[in-house]
Short mmCIF file of C-alpha atoms and ligand atoms in Angstrom, two decimals:
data_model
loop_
_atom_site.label_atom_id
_atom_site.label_comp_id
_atom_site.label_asym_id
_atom_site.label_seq_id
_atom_site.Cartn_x
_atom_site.Cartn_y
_atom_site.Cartn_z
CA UNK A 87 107.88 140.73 42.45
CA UNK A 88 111.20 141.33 44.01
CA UNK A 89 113.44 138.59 43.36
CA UNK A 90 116.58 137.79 46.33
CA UNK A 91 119.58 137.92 46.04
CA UNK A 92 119.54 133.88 46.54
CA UNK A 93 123.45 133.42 47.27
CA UNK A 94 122.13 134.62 50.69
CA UNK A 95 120.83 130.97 50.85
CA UNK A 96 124.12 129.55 50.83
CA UNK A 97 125.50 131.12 54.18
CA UNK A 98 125.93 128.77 56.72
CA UNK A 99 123.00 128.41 59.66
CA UNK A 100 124.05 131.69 61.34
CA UNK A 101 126.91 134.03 62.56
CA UNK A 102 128.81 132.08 64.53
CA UNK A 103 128.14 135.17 67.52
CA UNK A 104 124.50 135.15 66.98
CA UNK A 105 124.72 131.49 67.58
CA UNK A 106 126.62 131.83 71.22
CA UNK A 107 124.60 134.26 72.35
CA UNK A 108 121.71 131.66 71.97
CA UNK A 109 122.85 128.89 73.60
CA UNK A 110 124.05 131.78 76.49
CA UNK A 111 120.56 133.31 76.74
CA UNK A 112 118.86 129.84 77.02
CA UNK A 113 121.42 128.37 79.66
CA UNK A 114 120.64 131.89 81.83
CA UNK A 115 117.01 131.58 81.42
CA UNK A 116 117.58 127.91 82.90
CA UNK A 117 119.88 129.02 85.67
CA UNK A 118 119.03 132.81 86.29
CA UNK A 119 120.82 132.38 89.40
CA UNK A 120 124.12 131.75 87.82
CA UNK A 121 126.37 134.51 86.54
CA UNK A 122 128.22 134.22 83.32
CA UNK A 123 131.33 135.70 81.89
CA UNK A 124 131.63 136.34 78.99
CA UNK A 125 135.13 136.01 76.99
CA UNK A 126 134.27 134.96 73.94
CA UNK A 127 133.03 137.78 71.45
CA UNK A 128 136.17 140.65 71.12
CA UNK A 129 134.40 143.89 72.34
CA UNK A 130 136.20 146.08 74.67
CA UNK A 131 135.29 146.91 78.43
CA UNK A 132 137.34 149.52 79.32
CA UNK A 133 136.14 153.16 78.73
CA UNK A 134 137.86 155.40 76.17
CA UNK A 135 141.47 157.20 77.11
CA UNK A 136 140.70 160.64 78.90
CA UNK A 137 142.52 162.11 75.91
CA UNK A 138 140.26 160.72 73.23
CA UNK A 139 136.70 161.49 75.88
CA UNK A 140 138.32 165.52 76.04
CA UNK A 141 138.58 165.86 72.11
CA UNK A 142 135.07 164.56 71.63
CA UNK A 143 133.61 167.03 74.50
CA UNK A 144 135.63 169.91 72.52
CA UNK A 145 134.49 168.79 69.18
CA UNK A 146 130.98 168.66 70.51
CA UNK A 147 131.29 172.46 71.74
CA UNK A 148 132.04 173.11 68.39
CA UNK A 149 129.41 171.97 66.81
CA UNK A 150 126.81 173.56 69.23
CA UNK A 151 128.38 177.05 67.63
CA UNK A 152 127.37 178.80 65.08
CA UNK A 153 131.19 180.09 64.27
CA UNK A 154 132.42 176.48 64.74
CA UNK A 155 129.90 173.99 63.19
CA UNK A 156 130.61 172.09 60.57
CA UNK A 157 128.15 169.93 58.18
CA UNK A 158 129.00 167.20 55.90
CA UNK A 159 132.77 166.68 55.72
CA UNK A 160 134.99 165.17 53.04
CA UNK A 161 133.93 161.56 52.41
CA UNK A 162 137.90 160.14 53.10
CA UNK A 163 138.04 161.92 56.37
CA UNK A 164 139.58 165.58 57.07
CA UNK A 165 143.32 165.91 56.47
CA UNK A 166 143.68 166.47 60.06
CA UNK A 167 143.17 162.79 60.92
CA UNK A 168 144.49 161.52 57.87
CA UNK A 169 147.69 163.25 58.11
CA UNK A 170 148.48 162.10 61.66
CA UNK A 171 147.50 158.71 60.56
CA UNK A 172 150.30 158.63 57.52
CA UNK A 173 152.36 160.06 59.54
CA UNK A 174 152.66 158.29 62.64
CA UNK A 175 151.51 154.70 61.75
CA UNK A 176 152.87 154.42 58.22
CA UNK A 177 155.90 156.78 58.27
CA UNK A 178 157.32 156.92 61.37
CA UNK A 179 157.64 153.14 60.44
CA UNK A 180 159.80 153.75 57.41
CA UNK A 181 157.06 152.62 55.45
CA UNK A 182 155.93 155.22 52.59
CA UNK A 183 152.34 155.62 52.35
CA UNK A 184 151.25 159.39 52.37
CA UNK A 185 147.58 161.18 53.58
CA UNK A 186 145.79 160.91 50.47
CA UNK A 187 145.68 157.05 50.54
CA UNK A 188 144.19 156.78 53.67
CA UNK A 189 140.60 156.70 53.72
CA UNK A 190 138.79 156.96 57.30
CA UNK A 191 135.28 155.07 57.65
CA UNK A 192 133.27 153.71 59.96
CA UNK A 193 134.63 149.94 60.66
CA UNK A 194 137.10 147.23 59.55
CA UNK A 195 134.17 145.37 59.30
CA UNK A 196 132.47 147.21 56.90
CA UNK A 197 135.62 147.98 54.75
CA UNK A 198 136.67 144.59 54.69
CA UNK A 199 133.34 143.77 53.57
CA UNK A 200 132.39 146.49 50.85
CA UNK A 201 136.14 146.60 49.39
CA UNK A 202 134.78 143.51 46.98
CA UNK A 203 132.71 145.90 45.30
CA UNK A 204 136.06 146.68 43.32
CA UNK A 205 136.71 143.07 42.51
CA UNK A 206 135.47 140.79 39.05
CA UNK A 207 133.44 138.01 39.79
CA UNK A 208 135.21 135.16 39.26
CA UNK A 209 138.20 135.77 41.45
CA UNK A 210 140.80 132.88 43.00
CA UNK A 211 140.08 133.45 46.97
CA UNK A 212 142.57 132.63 49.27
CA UNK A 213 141.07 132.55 52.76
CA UNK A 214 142.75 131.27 55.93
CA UNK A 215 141.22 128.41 57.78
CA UNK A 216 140.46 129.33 60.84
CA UNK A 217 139.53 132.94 59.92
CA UNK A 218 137.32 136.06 60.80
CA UNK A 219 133.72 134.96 59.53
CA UNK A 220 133.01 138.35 57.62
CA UNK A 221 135.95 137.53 54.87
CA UNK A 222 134.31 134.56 53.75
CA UNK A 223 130.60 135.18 54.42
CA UNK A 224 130.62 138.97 52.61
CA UNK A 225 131.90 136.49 49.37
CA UNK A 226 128.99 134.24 49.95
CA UNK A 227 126.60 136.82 49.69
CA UNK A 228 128.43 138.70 46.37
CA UNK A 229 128.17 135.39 45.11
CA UNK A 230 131.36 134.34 44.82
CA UNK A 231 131.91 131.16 46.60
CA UNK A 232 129.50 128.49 44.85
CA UNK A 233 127.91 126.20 47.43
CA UNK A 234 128.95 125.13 51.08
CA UNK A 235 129.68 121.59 51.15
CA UNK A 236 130.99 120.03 54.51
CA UNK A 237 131.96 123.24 56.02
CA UNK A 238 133.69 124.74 52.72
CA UNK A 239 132.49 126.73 49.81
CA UNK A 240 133.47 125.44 46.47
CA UNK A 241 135.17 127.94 45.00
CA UNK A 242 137.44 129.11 48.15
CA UNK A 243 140.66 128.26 48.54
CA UNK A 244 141.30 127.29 51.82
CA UNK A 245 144.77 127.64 53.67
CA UNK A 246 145.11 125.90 56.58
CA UNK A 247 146.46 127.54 59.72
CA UNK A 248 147.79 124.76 62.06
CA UNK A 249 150.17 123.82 64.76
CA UNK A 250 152.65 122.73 62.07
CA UNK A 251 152.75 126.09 60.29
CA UNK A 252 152.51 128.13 63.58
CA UNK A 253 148.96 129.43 62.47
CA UNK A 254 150.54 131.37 59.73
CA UNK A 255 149.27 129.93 56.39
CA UNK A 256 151.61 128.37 54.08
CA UNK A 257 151.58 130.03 50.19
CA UNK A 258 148.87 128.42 47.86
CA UNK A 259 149.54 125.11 45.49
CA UNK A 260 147.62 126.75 43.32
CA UNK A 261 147.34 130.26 41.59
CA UNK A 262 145.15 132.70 43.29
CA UNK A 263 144.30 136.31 42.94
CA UNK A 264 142.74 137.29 46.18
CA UNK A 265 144.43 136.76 49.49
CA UNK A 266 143.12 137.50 53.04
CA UNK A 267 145.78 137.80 55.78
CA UNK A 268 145.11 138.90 59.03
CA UNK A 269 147.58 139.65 61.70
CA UNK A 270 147.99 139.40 64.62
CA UNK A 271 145.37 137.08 63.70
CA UNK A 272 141.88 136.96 64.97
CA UNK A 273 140.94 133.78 66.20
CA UNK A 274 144.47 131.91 66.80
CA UNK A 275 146.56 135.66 68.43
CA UNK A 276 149.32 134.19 65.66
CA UNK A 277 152.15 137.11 64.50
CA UNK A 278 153.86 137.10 61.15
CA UNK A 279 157.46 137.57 61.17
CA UNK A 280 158.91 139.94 58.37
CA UNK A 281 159.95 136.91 56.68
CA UNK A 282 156.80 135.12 56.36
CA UNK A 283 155.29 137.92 55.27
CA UNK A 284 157.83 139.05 52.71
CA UNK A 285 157.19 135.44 51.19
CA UNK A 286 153.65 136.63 50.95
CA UNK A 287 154.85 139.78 49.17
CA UNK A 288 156.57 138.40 46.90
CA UNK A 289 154.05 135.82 46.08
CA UNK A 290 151.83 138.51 45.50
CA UNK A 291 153.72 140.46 43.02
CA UNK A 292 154.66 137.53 41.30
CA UNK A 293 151.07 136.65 40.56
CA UNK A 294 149.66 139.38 40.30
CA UNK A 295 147.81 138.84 43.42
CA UNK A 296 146.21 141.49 45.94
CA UNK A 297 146.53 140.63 49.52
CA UNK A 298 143.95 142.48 52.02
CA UNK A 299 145.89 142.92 54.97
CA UNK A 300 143.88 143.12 57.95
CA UNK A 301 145.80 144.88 60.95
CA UNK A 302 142.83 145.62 63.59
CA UNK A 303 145.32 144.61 66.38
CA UNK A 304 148.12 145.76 65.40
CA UNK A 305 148.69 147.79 68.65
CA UNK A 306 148.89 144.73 70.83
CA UNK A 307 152.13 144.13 68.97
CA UNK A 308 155.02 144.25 71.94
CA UNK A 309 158.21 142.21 70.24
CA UNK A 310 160.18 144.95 68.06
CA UNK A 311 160.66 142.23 65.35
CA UNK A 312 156.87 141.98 64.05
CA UNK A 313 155.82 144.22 61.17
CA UNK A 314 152.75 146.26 62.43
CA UNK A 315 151.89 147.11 58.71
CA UNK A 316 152.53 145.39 55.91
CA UNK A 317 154.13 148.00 53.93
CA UNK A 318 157.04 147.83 56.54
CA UNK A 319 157.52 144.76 53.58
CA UNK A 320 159.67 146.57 50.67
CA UNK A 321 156.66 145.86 47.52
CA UNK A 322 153.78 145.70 48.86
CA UNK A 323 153.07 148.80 48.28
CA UNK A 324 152.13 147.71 44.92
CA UNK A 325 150.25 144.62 46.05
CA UNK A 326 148.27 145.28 49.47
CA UNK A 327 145.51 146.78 50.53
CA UNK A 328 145.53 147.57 54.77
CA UNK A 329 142.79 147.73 57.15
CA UNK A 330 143.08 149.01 60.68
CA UNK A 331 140.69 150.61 63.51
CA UNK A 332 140.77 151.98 66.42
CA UNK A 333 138.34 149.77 67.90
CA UNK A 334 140.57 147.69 69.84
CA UNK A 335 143.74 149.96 69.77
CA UNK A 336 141.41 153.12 71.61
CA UNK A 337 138.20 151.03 72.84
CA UNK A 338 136.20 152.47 69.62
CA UNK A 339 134.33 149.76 69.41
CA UNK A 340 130.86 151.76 70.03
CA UNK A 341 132.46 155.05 69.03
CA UNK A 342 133.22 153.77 65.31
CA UNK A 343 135.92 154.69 63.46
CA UNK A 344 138.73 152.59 61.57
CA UNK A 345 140.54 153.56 58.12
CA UNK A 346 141.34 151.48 55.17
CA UNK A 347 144.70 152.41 53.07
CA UNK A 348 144.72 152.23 49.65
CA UNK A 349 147.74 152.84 47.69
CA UNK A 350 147.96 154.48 44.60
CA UNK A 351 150.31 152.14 42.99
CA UNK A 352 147.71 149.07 43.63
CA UNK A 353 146.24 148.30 40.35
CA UNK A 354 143.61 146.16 39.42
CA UNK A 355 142.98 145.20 35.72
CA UNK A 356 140.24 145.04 33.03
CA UNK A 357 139.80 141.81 31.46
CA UNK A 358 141.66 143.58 28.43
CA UNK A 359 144.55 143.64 30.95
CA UNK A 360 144.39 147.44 30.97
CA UNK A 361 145.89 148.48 34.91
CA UNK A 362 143.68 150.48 36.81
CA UNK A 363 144.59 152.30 40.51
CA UNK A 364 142.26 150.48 43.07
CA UNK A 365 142.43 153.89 44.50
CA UNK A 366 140.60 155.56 42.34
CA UNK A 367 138.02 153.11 42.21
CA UNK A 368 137.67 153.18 46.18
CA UNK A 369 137.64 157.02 46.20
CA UNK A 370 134.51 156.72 43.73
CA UNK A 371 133.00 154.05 45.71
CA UNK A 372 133.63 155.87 49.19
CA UNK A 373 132.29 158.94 47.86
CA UNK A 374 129.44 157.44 46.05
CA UNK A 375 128.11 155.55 48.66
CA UNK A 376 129.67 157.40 52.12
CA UNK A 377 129.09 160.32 53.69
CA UNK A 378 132.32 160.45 56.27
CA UNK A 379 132.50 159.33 59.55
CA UNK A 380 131.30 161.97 62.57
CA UNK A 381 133.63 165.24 62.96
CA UNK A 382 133.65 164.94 66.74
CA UNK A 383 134.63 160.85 66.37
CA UNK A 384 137.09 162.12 63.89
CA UNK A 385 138.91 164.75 66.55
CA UNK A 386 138.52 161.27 69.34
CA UNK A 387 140.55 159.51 66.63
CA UNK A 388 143.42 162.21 66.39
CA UNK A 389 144.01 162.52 70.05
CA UNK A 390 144.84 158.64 70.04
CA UNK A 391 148.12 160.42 68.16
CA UNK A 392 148.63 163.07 71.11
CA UNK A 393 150.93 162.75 73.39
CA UNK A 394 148.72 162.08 76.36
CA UNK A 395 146.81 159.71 73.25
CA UNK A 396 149.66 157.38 72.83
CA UNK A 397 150.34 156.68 77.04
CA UNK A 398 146.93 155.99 77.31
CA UNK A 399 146.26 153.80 74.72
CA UNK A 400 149.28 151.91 75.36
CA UNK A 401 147.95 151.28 78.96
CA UNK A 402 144.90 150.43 77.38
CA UNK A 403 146.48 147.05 75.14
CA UNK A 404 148.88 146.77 78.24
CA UNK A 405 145.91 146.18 80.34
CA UNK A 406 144.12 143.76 77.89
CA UNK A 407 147.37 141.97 77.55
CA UNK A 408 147.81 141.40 81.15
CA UNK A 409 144.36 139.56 81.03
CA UNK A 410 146.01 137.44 78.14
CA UNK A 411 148.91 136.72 79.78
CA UNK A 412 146.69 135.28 83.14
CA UNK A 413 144.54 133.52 80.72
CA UNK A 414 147.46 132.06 79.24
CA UNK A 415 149.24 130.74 82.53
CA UNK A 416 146.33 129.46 83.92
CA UNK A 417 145.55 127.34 80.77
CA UNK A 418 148.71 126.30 80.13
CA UNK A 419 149.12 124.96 83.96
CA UNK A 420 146.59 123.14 83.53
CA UNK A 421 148.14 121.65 80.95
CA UNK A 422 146.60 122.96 77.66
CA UNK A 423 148.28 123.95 74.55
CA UNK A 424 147.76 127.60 74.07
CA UNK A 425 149.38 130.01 71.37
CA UNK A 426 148.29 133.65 70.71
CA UNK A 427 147.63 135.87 73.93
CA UNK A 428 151.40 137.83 73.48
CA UNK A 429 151.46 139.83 70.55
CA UNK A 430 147.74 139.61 70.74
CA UNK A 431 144.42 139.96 72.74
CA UNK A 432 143.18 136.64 71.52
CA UNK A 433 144.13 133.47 73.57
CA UNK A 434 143.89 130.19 71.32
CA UNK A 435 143.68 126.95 72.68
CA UNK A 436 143.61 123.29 72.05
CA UNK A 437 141.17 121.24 73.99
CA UNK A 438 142.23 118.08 73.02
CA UNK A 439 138.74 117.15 72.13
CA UNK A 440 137.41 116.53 68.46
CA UNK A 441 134.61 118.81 69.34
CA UNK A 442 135.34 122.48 69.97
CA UNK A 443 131.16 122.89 71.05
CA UNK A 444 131.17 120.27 73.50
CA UNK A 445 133.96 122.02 75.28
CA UNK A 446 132.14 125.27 74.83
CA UNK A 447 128.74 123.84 76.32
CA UNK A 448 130.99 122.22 79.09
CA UNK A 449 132.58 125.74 80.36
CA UNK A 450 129.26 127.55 79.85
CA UNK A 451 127.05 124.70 82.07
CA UNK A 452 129.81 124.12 84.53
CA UNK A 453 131.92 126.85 84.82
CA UNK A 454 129.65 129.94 83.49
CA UNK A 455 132.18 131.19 81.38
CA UNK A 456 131.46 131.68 77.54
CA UNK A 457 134.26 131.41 75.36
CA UNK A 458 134.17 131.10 71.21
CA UNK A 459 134.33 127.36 69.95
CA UNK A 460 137.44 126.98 67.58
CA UNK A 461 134.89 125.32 64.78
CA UNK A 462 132.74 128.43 64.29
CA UNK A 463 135.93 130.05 62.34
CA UNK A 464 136.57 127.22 59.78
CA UNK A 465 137.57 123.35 59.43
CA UNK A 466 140.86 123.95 61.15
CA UNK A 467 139.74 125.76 64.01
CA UNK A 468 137.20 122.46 65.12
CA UNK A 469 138.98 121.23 68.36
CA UNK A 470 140.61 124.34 69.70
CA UNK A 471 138.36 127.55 71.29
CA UNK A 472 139.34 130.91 71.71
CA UNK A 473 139.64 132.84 74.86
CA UNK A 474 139.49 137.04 74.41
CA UNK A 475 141.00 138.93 76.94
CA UNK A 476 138.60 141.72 76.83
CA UNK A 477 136.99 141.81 80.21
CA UNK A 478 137.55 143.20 83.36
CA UNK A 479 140.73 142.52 85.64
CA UNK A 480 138.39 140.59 88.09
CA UNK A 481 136.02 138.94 85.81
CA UNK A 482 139.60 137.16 84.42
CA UNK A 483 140.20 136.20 87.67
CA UNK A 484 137.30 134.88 87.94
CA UNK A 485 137.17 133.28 85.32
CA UNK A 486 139.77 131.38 85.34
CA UNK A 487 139.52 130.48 88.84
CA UNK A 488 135.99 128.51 87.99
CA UNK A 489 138.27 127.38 84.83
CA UNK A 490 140.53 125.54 87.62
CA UNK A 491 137.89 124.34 89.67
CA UNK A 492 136.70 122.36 86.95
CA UNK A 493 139.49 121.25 84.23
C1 PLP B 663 140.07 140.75 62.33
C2 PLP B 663 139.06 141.81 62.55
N1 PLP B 663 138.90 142.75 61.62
C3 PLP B 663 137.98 143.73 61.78
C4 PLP B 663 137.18 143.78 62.90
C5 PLP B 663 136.10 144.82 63.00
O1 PLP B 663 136.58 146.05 63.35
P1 PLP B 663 135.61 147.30 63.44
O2 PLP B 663 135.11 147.38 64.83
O3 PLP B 663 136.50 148.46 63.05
O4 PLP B 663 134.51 147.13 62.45
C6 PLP B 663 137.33 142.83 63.89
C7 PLP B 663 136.46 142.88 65.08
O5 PLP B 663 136.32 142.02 65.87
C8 PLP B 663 138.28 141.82 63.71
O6 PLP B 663 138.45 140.86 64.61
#
């Protein structure tokens, strides 16, 4: 008899994605003559940069030789990728991280997800509230949380992200030794400023704490002043863990391929308080249990670093942005309060209704526009939705035009 892993049980209903796309599918069967658009899960439109579609081509040539093929490749990604990664995003930013702590894989999502596997047990989890579903459901299922009562898991420790605090959580009451930060944040598009984040730094060191710093959209950052990684923060290096992709900096999103960096001067410890490097324990796990992401993807991933790379993949987030930015005039004139949408892709807004579905359900059935209801991301996010500006020029127009017509 094969018993289940039961903590599956305590998950809530369903991903909060699987659920939209179930209310959208039964609204179009009802009104097949209505088009929707859809801006509320965060996948890109846009094809990938001409620099990025030209390495891939190559690297497939290569492969199709006999002289040039190449079969399984190292599990933490070839140097060549690495090395341009270290280089360029960590220091070119004064921040001193070096090739062999980068380790390339297939998604944020899965590396935020499988990083636990290092992790005790019984751990103190700081999660932000609203946050990215996968941090909190990937510790349901590794049985973590205890059970979900009213919307939160017993054994999380929720930090709320709210108008008051600018959507950057405030440091715990209590002690914790796991700490999720995302930013710019996915759902509310909030920045931390070098000073909020060196609090969290600090906090971390003094505790003994181990922040996962997700940085997924880091390239929308524009305003000079905002850390893109955290080990821009003098310390973390000994304290944070960083995850990034190309997904939403290069339009990767079906191309896979994101990296996770793991410091060798992270340690975890044994319950005899004996320090251990979290990198070699990911290095075991990644090779253990991956086989390296594709070498033509790999060679798409370098070129974002080209020249030609870079231009394009800044027009890329510029283009995304410029959605934002119409998404967040139009709301605001019509008299919303919005944050996010600057720094990041993500357009957060408060409806000024207690229930962040019924405003859903209202733009879907009137307006045929699907958005992301604020609740589906924690407590703290009930009342507000989220608008992504990843869609076409003229499907934002569009958009928010029906938007008008009926707000
Ligand atoms: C905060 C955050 N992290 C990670 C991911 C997943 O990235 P990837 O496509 O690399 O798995 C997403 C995707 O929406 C995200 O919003």
């Amino acid at each position: 008899m094969i018993l289940i892993n039961e903590n599956y049980s305590k998950l809530q209903a369903s991903y909060l994605f699987s659920d939209i796309a179930r209310r959208v599918k039964a609204y179009q069967t009802e009104h097949p003559d209505k088009p929707v658009i859809r801006l509320g899960i965060g996948d890109v439109t846009e094809p990938l940069p001409p620099a990025c579609v030209a390495a891939l081509h190559q690297a497939v040539d290569e492969m199709a030789s006999a002289a040039t093929f190449r079969g399984y490749g190292p599990e933490q990604g070839y140097d060549f990728l690495r090395e341009v990664i270290a280089r360029n995003d960590y220091q070119a930013r004064g921040a001193d991280i070096a090739a062999d702590e980068v380790f390339v894989s297939d998604g944020a999502k899965c590396d935020t997800a499988n990083i636990q596997e290092l992790f005790g047990a019984k751990l103190r989890i700081a999660i932000p509230d609203p946050v990215y579903p996968v941090y909190v459901d990937t510790n349901v299922m590794a049985g973590r949380t205890g059970k979900c009562v009213k919307g939160r898991y017993k054994n999380l420790i929720y930090l709320p992200c709210t108008e008051a605090n600018g959507f950057v959580p405030d440091l715990p009451a209590e002690p914790v030794d796991l700490i999720y930060l995302c930013f710019p944040n996915n759902p509310t598009g909030a920045t931390a400023s070098r000073e909020q984040l060196t609090r969290w730094v600090e906090y971390a060191r003094e505790n003994r704490a181990l922040i996962l710093f997700d940085a997924a959209y880091e390239a929308f950052i524009r305003d000079p002043s905002i850390p893109h990684s955290i080990y821009e923060i003098p310390g973390a290096r000994d304290c944070a863990l960083e995850f990034r992709s190309f997904s939403k900096t290069a339009g990767f999103t079906g191309t896979r391929c994101a990296f996770t960096v793991v410091p060798k001067t992270v340690m975890g410890y044994t319950k005899a308080g004996e320090a251990t490097p979290l990198h070699a324990l990911w290095n075991r796990r990644h090779t253990t249990k991956f086989n390296g992401v594709a070498y033509p993807i790999q060679r798409a991933a370098e070129a974002v670093y080209s020249e030609d790379g870079r231009q394009q993949t800044r027009a890329l987030t510029d283009f995304y942005l410029g959605n934002a930015a119409i998404i967040r005039e139009n709301l605001t004139g019509l008299g919303y309060s919005v944050t996010g949408g600057v720094n990041a892709p993500y357009v957060w807004i408060q409806t000024g209704q207690k229930d962040s579905w019924k405003f859903f359900d209202r733009l879907l059935s009137l307006a045929q526009v699907v958005t992301t209801p604020g609740s589906g991301f924690g407590r703290c996010g009930e009342g507000y939705i989220r608008i992504s500006a990843f869609n076409s020029r003229a499907r934002v127009d569009e958009a928010m035009r029906r938007i008008r017509n009926i707000l």
